[in-house]
PDB file of C-alpha atoms in Angstrom:
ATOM      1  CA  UNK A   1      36.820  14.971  52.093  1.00  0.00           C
ATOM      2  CA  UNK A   2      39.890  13.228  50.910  1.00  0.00           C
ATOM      3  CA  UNK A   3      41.763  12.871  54.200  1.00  0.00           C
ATOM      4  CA  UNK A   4      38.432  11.461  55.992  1.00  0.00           C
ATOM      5  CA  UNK A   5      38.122   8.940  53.595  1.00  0.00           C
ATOM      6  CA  UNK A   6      41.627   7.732  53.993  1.00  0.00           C
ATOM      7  CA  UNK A   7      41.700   8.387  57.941  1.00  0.00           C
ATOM      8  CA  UNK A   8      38.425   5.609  57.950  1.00  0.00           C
ATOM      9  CA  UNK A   9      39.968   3.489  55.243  1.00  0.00           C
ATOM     10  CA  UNK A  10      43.173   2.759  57.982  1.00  0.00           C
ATOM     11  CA  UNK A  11      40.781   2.363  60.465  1.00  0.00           C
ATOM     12  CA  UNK A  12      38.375  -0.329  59.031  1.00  0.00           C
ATOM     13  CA  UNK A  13      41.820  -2.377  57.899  1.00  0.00           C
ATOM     14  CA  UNK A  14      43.027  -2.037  61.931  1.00  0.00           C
ATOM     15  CA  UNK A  15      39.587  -3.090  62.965  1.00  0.00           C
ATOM     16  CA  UNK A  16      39.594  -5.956  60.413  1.00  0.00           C
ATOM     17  CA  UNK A  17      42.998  -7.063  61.621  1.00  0.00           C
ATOM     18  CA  UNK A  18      42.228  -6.811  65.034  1.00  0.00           C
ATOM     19  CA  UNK A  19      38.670  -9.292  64.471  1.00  0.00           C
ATOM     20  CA  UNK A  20      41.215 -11.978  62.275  1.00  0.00           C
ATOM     21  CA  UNK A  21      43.558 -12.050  65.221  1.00  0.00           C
ATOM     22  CA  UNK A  22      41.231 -13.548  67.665  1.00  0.00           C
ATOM     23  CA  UNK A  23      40.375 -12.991  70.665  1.00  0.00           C
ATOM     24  CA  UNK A  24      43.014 -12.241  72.296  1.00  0.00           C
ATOM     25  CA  UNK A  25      44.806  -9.937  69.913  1.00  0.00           C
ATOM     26  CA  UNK A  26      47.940  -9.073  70.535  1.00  0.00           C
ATOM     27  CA  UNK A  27      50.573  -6.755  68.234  1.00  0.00           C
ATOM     28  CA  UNK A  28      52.072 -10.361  66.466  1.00  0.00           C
ATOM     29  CA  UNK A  29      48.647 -11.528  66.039  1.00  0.00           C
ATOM     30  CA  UNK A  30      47.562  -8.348  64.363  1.00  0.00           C
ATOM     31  CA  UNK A  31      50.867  -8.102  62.496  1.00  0.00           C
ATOM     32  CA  UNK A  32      50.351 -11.697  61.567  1.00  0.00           C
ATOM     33  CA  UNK A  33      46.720 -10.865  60.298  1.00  0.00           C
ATOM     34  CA  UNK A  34      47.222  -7.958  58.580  1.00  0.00           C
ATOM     35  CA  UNK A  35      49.837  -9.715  56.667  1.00  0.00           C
ATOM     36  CA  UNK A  36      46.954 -12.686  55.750  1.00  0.00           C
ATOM     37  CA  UNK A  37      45.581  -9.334  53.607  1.00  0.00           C
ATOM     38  CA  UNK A  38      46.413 -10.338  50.686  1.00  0.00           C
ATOM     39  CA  UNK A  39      43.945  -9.771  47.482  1.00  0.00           C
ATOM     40  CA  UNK A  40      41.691  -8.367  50.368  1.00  0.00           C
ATOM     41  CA  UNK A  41      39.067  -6.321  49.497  1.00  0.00           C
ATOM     42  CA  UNK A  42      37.508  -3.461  51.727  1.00  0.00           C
ATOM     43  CA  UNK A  43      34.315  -2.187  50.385  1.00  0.00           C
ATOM     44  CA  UNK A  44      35.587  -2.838  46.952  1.00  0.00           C
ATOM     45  CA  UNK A  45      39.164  -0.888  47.458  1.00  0.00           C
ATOM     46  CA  UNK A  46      41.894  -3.357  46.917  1.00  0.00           C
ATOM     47  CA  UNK A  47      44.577  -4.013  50.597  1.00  0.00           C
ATOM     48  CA  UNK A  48      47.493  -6.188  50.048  1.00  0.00           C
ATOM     49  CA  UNK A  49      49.769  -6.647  52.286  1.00  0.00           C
ATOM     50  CA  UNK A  50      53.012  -9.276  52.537  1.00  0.00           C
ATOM     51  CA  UNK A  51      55.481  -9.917  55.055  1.00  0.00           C
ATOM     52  CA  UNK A  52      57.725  -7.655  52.716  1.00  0.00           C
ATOM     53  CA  UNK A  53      54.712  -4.873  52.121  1.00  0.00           C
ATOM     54  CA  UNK A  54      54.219  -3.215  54.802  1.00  0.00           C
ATOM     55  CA  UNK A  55      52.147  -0.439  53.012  1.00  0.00           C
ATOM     56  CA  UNK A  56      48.769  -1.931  52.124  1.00  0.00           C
ATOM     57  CA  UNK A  57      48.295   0.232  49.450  1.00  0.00           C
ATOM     58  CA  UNK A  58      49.443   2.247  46.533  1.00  0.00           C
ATOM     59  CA  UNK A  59      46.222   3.921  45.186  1.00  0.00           C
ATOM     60  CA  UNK A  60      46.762   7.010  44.213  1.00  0.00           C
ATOM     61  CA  UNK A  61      44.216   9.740  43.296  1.00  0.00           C
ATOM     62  CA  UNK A  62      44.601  13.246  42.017  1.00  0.00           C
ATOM     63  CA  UNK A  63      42.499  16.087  43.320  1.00  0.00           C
ATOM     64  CA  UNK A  64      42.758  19.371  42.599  1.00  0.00           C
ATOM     65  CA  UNK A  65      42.026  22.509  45.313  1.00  0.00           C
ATOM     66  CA  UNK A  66      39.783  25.082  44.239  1.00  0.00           C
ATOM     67  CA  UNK A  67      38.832  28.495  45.898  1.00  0.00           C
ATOM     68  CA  UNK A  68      37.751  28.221  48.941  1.00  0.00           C
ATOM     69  CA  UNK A  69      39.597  25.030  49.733  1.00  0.00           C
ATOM     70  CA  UNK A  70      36.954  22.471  47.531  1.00  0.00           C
ATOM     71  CA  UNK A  71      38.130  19.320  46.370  1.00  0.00           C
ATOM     72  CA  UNK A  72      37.998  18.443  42.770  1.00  0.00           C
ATOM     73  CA  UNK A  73      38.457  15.161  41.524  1.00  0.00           C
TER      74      UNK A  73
END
């Protein structure tokens, strides 16, 4: 479903940033790496972030919910 998909999407970009910080990682290095992001590319969706983009992303995608709770895209 939709929120699984997001829920591993923030969790591949931590474990990314954490594996570019070294190491040792601690919260600056990991701020510092995520923040390398830029024009990054997991699994083909597009994470950008800046020292002023704190975000990562702004895909959006519109689903609608059917009987019985399905997800239609």
């Amino acid at each position: 479903n939709a929120l699984n998909f997001e829920v591993f999407l923030n969790v591949r970009v931590l474990v990314e940033a954490i594996r570019m910080a070294g190491p040792n990682p601690t919260p600056e290095k990991v701020t510092r790496a995520l923040t390398a992001m830029k024009g990054y590319s997991l699994a083909g969706f597009p994470i950008n972030f800046s020292e002023t983009n704190r975000r990562g992303s702004s895909y959006l995608d519109i689903a609608v919910i059917g009987n019985g709770g399905r997800l239609y895209y």
